[in-house]
mmCIF file of C-alpha atoms and ligand atoms in Angstrom:
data_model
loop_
_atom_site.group_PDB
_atom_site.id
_atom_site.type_symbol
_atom_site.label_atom_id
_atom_site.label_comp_id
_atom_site.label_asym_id
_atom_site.label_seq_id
_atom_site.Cartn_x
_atom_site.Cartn_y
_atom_site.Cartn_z
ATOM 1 C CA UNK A 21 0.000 0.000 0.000
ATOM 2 C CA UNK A 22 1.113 3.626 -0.630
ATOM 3 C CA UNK A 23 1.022 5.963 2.286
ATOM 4 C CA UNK A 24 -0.982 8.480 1.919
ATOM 5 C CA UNK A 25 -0.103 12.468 1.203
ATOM 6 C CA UNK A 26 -1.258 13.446 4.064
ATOM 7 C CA UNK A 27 0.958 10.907 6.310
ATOM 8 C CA UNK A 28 3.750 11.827 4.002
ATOM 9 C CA UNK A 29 3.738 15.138 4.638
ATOM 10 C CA UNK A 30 2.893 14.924 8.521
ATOM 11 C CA UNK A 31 6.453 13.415 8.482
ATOM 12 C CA UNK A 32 8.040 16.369 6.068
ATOM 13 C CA UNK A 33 6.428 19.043 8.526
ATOM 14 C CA UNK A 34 6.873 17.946 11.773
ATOM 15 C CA UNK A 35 9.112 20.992 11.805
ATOM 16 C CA UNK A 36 6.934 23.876 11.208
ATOM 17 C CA UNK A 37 3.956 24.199 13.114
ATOM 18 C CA UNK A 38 3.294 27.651 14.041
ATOM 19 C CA UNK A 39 6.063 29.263 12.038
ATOM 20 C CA UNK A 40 2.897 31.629 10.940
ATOM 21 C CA UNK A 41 3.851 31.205 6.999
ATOM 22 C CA UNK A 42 5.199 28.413 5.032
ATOM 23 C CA UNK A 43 8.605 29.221 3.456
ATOM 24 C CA UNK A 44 10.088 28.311 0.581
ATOM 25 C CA UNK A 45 11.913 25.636 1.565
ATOM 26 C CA UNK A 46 9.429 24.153 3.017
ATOM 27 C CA UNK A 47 7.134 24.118 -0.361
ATOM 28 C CA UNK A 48 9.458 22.611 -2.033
ATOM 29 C CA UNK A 49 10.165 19.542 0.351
ATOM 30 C CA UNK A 50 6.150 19.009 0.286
ATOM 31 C CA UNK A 51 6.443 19.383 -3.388
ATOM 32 C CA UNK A 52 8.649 16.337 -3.694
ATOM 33 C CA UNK A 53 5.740 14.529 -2.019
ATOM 34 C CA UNK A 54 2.844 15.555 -3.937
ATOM 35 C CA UNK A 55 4.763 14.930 -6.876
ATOM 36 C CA UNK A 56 5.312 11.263 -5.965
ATOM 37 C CA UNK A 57 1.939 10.924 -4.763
ATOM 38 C CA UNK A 58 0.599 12.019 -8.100
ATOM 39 C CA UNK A 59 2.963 9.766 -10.090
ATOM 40 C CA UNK A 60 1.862 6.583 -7.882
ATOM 41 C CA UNK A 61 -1.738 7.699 -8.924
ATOM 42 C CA UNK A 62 -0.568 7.498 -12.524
ATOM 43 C CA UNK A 63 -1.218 10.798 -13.728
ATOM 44 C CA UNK A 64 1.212 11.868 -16.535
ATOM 45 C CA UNK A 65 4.706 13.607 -15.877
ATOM 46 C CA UNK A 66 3.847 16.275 -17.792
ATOM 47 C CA UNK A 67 0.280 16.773 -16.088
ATOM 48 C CA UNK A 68 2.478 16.298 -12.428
ATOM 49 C CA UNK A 69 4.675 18.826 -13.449
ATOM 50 C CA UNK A 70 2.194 21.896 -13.972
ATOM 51 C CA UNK A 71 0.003 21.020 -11.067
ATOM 52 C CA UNK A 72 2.667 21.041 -8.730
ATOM 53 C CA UNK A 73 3.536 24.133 -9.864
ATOM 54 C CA UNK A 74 0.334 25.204 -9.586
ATOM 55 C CA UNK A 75 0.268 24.408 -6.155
ATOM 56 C CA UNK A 76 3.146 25.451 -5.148
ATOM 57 C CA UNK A 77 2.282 29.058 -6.200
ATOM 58 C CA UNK A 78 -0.960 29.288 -4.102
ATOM 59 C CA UNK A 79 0.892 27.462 -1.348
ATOM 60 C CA UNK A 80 3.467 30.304 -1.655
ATOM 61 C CA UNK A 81 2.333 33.446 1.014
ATOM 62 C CA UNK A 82 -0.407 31.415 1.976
ATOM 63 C CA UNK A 83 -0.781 31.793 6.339
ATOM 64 C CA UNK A 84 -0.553 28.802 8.026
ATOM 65 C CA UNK A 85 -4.015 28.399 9.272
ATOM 66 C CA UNK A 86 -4.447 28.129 13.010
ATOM 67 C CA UNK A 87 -7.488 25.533 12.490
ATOM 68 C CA UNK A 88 -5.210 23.073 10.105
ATOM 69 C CA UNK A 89 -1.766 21.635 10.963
ATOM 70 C CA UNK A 90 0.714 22.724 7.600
ATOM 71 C CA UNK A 91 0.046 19.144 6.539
ATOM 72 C CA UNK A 92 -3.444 19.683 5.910
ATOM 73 C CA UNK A 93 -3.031 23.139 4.757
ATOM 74 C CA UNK A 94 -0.766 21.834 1.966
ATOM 75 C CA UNK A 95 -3.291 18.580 1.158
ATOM 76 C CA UNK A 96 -6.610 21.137 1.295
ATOM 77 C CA UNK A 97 -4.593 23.212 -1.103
ATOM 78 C CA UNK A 98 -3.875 19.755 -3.481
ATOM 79 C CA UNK A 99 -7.417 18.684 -3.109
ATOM 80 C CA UNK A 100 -9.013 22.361 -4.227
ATOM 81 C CA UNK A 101 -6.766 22.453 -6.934
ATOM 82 C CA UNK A 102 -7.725 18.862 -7.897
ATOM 83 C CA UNK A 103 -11.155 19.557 -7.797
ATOM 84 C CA UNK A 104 -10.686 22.670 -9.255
ATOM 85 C CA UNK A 105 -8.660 21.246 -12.855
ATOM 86 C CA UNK A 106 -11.270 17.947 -12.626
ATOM 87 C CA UNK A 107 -14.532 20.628 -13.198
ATOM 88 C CA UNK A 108 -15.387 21.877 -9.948
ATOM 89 C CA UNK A 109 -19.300 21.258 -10.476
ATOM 90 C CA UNK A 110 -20.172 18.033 -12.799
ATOM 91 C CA UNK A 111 -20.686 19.071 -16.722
ATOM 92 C CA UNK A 112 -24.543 18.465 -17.396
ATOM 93 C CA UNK A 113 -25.303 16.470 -21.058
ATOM 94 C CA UNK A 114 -26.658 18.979 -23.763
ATOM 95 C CA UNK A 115 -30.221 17.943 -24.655
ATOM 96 C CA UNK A 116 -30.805 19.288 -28.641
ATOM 97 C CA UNK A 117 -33.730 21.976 -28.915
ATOM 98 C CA UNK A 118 -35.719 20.496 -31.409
ATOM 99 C CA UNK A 119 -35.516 16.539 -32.774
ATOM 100 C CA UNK A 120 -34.124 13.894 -30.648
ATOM 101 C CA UNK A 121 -30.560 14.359 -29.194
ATOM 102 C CA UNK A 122 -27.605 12.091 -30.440
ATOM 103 C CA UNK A 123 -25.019 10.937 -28.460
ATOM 104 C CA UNK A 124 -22.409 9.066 -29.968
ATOM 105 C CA UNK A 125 -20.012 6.973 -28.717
ATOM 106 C CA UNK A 126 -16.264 6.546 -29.347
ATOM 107 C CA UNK A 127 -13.428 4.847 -27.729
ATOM 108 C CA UNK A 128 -10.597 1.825 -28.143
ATOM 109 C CA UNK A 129 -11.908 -1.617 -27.951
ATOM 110 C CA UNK A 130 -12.392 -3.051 -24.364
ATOM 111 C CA UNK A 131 -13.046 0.229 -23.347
ATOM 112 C CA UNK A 132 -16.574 -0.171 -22.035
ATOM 113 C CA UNK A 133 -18.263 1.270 -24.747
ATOM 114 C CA UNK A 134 -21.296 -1.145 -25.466
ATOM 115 C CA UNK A 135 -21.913 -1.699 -21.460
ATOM 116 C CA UNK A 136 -21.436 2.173 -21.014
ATOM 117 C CA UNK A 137 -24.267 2.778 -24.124
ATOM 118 C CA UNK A 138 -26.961 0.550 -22.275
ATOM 119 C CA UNK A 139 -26.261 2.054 -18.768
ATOM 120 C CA UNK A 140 -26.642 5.580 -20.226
ATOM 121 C CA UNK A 141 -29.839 4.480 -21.723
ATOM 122 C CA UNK A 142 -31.246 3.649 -18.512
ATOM 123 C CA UNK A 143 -30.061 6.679 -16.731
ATOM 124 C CA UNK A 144 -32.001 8.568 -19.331
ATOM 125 C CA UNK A 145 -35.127 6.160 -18.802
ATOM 126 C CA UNK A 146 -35.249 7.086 -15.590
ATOM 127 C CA UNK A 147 -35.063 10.208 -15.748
ATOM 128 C CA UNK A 148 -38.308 10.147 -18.002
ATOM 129 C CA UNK A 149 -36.401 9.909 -21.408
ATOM 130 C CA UNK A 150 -37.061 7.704 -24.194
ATOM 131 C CA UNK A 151 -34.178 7.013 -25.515
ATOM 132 C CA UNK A 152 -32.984 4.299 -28.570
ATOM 133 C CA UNK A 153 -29.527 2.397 -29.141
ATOM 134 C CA UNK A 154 -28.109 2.200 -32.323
ATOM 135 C CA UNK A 155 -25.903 -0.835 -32.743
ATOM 136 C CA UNK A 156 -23.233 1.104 -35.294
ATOM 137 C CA UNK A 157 -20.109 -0.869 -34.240
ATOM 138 C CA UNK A 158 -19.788 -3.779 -36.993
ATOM 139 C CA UNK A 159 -16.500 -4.297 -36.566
ATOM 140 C CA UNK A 160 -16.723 -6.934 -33.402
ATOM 141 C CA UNK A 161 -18.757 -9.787 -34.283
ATOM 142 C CA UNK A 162 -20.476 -9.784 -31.144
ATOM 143 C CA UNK A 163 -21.078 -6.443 -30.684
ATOM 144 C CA UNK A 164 -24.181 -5.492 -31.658
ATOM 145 C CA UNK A 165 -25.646 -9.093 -30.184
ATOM 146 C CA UNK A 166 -24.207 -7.689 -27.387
ATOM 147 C CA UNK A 167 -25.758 -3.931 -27.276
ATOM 148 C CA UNK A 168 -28.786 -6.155 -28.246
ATOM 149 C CA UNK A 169 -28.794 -8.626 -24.863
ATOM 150 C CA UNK A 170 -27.942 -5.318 -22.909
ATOM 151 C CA UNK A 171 -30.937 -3.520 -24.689
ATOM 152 C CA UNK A 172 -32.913 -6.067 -23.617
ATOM 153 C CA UNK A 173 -31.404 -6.286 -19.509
ATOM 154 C CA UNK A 174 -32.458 -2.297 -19.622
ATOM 155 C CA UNK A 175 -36.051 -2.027 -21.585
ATOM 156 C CA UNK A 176 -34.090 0.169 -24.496
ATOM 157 C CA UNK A 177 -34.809 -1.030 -28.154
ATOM 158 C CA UNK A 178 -32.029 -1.336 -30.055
ATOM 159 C CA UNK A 179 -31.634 -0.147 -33.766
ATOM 160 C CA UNK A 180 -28.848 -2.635 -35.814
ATOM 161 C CA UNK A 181 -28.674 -3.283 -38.849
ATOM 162 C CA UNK A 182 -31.309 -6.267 -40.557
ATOM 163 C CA UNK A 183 -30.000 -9.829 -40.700
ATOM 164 C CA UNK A 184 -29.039 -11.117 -43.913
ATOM 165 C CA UNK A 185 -28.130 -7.380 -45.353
ATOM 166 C CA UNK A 186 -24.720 -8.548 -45.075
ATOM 167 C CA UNK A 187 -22.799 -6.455 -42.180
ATOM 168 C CA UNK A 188 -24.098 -2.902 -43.581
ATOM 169 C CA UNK A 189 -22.587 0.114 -43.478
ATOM 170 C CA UNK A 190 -22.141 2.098 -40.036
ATOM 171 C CA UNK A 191 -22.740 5.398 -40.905
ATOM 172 C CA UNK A 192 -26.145 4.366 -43.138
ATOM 173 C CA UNK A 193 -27.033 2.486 -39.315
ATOM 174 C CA UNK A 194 -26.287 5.977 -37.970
ATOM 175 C CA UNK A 195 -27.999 7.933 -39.866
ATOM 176 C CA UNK A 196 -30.955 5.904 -40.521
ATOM 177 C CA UNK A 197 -31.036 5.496 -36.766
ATOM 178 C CA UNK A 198 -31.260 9.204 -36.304
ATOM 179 C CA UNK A 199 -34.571 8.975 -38.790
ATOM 180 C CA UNK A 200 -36.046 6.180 -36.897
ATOM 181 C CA UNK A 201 -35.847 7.755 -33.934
ATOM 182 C CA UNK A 202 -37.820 10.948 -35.396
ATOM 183 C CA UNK A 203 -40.430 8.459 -36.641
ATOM 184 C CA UNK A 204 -40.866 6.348 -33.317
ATOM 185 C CA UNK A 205 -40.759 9.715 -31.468
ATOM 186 C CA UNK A 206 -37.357 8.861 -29.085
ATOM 187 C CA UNK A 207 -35.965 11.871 -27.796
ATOM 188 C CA UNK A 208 -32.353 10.456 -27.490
ATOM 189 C CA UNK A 209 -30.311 8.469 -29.930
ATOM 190 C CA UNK A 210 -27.281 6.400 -28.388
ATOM 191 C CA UNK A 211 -25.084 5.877 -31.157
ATOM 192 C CA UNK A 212 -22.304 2.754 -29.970
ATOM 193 C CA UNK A 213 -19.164 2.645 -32.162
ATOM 194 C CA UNK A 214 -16.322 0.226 -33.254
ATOM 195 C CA UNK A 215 -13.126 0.304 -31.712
ATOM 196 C CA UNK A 216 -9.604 -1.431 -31.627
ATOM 197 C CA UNK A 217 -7.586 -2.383 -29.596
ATOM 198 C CA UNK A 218 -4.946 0.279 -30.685
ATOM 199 C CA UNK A 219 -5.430 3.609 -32.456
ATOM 200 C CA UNK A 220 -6.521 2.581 -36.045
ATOM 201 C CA UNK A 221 -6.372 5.741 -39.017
ATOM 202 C CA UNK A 222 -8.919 3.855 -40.474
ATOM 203 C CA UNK A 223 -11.507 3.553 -37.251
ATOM 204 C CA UNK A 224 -10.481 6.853 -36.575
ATOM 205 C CA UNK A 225 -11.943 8.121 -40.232
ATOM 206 C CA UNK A 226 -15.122 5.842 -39.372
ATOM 207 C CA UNK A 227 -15.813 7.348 -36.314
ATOM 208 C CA UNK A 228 -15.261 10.973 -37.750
ATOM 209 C CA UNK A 229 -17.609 9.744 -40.798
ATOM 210 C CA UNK A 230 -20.731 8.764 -38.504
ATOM 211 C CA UNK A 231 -19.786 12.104 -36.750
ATOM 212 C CA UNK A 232 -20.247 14.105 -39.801
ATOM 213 C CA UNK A 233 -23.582 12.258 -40.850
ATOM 214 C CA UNK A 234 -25.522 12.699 -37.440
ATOM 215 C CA UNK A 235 -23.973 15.781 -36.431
ATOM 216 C CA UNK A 236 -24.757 14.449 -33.029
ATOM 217 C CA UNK A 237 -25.602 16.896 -29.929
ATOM 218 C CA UNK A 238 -22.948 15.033 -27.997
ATOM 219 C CA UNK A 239 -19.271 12.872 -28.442
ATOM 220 C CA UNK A 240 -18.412 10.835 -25.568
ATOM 221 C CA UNK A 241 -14.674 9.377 -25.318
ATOM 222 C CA UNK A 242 -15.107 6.703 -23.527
ATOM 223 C CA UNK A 243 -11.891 5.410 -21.618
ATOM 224 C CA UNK A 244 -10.772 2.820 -18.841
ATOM 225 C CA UNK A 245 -9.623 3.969 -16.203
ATOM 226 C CA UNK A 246 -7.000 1.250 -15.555
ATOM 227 C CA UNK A 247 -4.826 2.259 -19.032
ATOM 228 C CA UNK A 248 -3.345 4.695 -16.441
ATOM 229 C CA UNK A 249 -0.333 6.418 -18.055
ATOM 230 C CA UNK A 250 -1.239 5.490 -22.253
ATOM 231 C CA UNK A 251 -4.610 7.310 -21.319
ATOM 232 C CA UNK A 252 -3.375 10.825 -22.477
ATOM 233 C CA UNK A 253 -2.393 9.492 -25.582
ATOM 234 C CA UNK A 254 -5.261 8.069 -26.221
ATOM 235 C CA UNK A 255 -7.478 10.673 -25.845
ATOM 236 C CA UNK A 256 -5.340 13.172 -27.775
ATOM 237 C CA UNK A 257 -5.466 10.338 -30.773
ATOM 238 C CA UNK A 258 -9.184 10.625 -30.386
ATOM 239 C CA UNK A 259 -9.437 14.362 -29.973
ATOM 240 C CA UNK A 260 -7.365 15.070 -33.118
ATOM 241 C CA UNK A 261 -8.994 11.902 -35.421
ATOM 242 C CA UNK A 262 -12.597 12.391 -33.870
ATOM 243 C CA UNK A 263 -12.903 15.250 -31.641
ATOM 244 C CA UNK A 264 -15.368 14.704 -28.420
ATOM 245 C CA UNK A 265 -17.026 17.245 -25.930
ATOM 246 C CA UNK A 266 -17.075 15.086 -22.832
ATOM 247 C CA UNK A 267 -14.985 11.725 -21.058
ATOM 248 C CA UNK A 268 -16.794 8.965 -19.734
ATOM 249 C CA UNK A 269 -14.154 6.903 -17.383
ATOM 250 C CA UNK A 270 -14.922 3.249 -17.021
ATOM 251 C CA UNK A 271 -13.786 0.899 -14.986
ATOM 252 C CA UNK A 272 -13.475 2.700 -11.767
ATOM 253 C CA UNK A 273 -14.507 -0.323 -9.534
ATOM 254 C CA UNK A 274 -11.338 -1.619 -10.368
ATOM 255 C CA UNK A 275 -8.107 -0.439 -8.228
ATOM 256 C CA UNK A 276 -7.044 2.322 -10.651
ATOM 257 C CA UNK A 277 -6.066 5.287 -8.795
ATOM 258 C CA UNK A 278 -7.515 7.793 -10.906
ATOM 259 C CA UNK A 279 -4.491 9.862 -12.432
ATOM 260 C CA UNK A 280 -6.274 9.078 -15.594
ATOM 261 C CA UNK A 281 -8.777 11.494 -15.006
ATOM 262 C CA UNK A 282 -6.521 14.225 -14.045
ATOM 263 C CA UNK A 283 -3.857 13.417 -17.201
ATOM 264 C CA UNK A 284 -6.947 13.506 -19.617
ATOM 265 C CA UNK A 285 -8.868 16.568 -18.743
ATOM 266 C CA UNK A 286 -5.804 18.903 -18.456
ATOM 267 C CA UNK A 287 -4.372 17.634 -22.197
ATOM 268 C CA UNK A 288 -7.853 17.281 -23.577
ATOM 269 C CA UNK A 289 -9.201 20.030 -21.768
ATOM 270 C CA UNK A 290 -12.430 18.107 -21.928
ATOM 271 C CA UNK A 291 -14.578 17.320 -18.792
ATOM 272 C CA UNK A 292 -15.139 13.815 -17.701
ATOM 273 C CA UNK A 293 -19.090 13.544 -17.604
ATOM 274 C CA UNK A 294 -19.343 10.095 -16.018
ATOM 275 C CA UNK A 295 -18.104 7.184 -14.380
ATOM 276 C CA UNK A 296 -18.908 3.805 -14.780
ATOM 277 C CA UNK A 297 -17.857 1.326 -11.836
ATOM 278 C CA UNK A 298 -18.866 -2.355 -12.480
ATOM 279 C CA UNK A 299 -20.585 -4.782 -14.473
ATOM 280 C CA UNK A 300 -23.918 -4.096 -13.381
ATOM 281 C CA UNK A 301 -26.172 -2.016 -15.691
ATOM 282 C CA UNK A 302 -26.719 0.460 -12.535
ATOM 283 C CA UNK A 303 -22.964 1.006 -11.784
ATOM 284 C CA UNK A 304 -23.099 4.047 -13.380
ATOM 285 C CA UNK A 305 -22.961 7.819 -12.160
ATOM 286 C CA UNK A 306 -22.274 11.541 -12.911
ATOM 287 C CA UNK A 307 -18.537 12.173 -12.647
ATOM 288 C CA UNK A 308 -17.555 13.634 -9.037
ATOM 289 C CA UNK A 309 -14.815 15.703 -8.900
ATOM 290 C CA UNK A 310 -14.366 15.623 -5.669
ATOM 291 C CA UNK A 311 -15.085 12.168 -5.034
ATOM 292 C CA UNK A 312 -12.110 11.922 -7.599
ATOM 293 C CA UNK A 313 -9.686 13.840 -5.812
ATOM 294 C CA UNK A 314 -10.038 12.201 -2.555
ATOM 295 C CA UNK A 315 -9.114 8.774 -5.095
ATOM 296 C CA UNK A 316 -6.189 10.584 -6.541
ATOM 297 C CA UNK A 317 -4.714 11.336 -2.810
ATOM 298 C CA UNK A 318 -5.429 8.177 -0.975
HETATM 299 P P1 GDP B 422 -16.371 -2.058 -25.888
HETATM 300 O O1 GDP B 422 -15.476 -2.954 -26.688
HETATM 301 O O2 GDP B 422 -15.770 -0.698 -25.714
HETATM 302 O O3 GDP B 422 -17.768 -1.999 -26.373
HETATM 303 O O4 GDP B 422 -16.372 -2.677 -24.392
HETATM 304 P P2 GDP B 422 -17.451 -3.586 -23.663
HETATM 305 O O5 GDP B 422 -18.633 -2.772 -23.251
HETATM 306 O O6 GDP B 422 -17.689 -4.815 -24.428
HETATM 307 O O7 GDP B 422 -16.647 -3.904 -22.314
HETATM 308 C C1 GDP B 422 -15.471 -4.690 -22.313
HETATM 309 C C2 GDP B 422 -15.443 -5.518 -21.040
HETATM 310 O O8 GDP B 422 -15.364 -4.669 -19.906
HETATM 311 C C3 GDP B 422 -16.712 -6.342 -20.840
HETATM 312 O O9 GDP B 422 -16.341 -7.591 -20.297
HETATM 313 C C4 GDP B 422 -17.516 -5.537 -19.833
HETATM 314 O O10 GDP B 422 -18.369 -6.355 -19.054
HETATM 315 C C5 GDP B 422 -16.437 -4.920 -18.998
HETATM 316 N N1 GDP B 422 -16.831 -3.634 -18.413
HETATM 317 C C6 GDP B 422 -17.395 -2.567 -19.009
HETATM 318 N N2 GDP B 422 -17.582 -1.549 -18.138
HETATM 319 C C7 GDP B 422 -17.111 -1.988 -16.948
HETATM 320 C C8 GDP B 422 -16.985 -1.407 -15.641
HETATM 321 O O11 GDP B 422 -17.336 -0.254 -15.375
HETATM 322 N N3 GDP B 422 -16.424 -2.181 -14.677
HETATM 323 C C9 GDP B 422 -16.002 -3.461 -14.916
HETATM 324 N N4 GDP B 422 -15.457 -4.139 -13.915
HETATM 325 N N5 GDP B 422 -16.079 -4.026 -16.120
HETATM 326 C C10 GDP B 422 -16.631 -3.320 -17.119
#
């Protein structure tokens, strides 16, 4: 088990309470620690470098509180800024003004895409929506029998392509999706997408194709949370062959520490909407920053 930051820094300033302001020297010794803290969470050296920075500039002239011991000044100081870079208040989904509202889905193979479509669609059921699923990845052979058994486990129809039209075309299941849904009066269109298992060009151009053809309200990257470290360059691959406007981290029952989130959002500069956190169809959730942060420094 790691130690905590807050036990290693009780141990780095067992020196200083009620010097009345932290000094330099003493930012920088507590820097050391957040920076290995951070690193043990798996959040990118690059991503370490400027929030450390960060921190140590507000840390800098800051009093040392009578109420909290310099330890906890310093780890209240990390856990603002965390919560601070991670969104502060959760990002709310963008609902389209008129027609039904398209979400699309996009992400590398494994990620948790098809789970992740069918627990958004019963979010959205319950909070009085009607949505449909669109089975648009054709690249797995078992994917859209999968979205299809999921469908099913939530009370969401599911829009694939006919048997015995060959595979068909994902961006004609798209868009013809999209239609359906005006006709059958849904008011949100859950578009799930192929992936690899590494970056593909030509997935990438797939992706960016159904994009183009639904225009949808909302791109979702969706991303485990355990690829730790390759996260950010995932989600850069994705921003610059797809583009997105949210995150959706999966995964997070498992013991990933969370750096992921903090890596992505400050490359991406994207928020991370959700979290998904097990198997079940209702282990699912708005992202929490803070709930994040407190992950990140445990
Ligand atoms: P896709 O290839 O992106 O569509 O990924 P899938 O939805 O098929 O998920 C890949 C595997 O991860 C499946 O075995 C899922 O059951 C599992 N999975 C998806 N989301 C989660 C999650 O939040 N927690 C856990 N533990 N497993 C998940």
């Amino acid at each position: 088990m790691f130690a905590t930051l807050s036990d290693r820094l009780a141990t780095t300033f067992k020196n200083i309470r009620g010097k009345g302001r932290l000094t330099d020297a003493d930012i920088d010794a507590t820097a050391r620690e957040i920076r290995i803290a951070l690193l043990e969470a798996d959040v990118a050296l690059p991503v370490v470098r400027e929030f450390v920075g960060r921190v140590k500039e507000r840390a800098r002239g800051e009093e040392v509180s009578q109420a909290l011991n310099p330890a906890q000044q310093i780890v209240k100081i990390v856990n603002d800024e965390l919560v601070t870079i991670l969104g502060g208040e959760t990002r709310r989904l963008r609902y389209a003004k008129t027609g039904p509202t398209v979400i699309m889905l996009a992400g590398l193979q494994g990620a948790g895409k098809t789970t992740l479509a069918a627990k958004l669609a019963l979010w959205l059921k319950e909070q009085g929506k009607a949505p449909l699923l669109v089975a648009a990845d054709l690249q797995r052979p078992n994917a859209v029998n999968q979205l299809q058994v999921n469908g099913e486990r939530v009370g969401v129809p599911v829009y694939a392509p006919q048997p015995g039209n060959g595979v068909g075309n994902p961006v004609d299941v798209a868009r013809d999706a999209v239609e359906e849904a005006k006709r059958k009066l849904h008011d949100v269109v859950i578009v799930d997408t192929a992936g690899r298992l590494g970056i593909d060009e030509e997935l990438m151009k797939q992706a960016a194709d159904i994009k183009a053809a639904v225009n949808p309200d909302e791109v979702l990257f969706v991303v485990d949370a355990m690829i730790g470290q390759d996260a950010v360059n995932t989600a850069q691959a994705f921003l610059d062959g797809v583009g997105y406007d949210g995150v959706v981290l999966t995964k997070l029952d498992g013991d990933a520490r969370g750096g992921a989130a903090l890596s992505i959002v400050q490359i991406t500069g994207k928020p991370v909407m959700f979290a998904s956190n097990g198997e079940k169809m209702t282990d699912f959730d708005l992202f929490h920053p803070d709930r994040m942060a407190g992950r990140i420094l445990d």
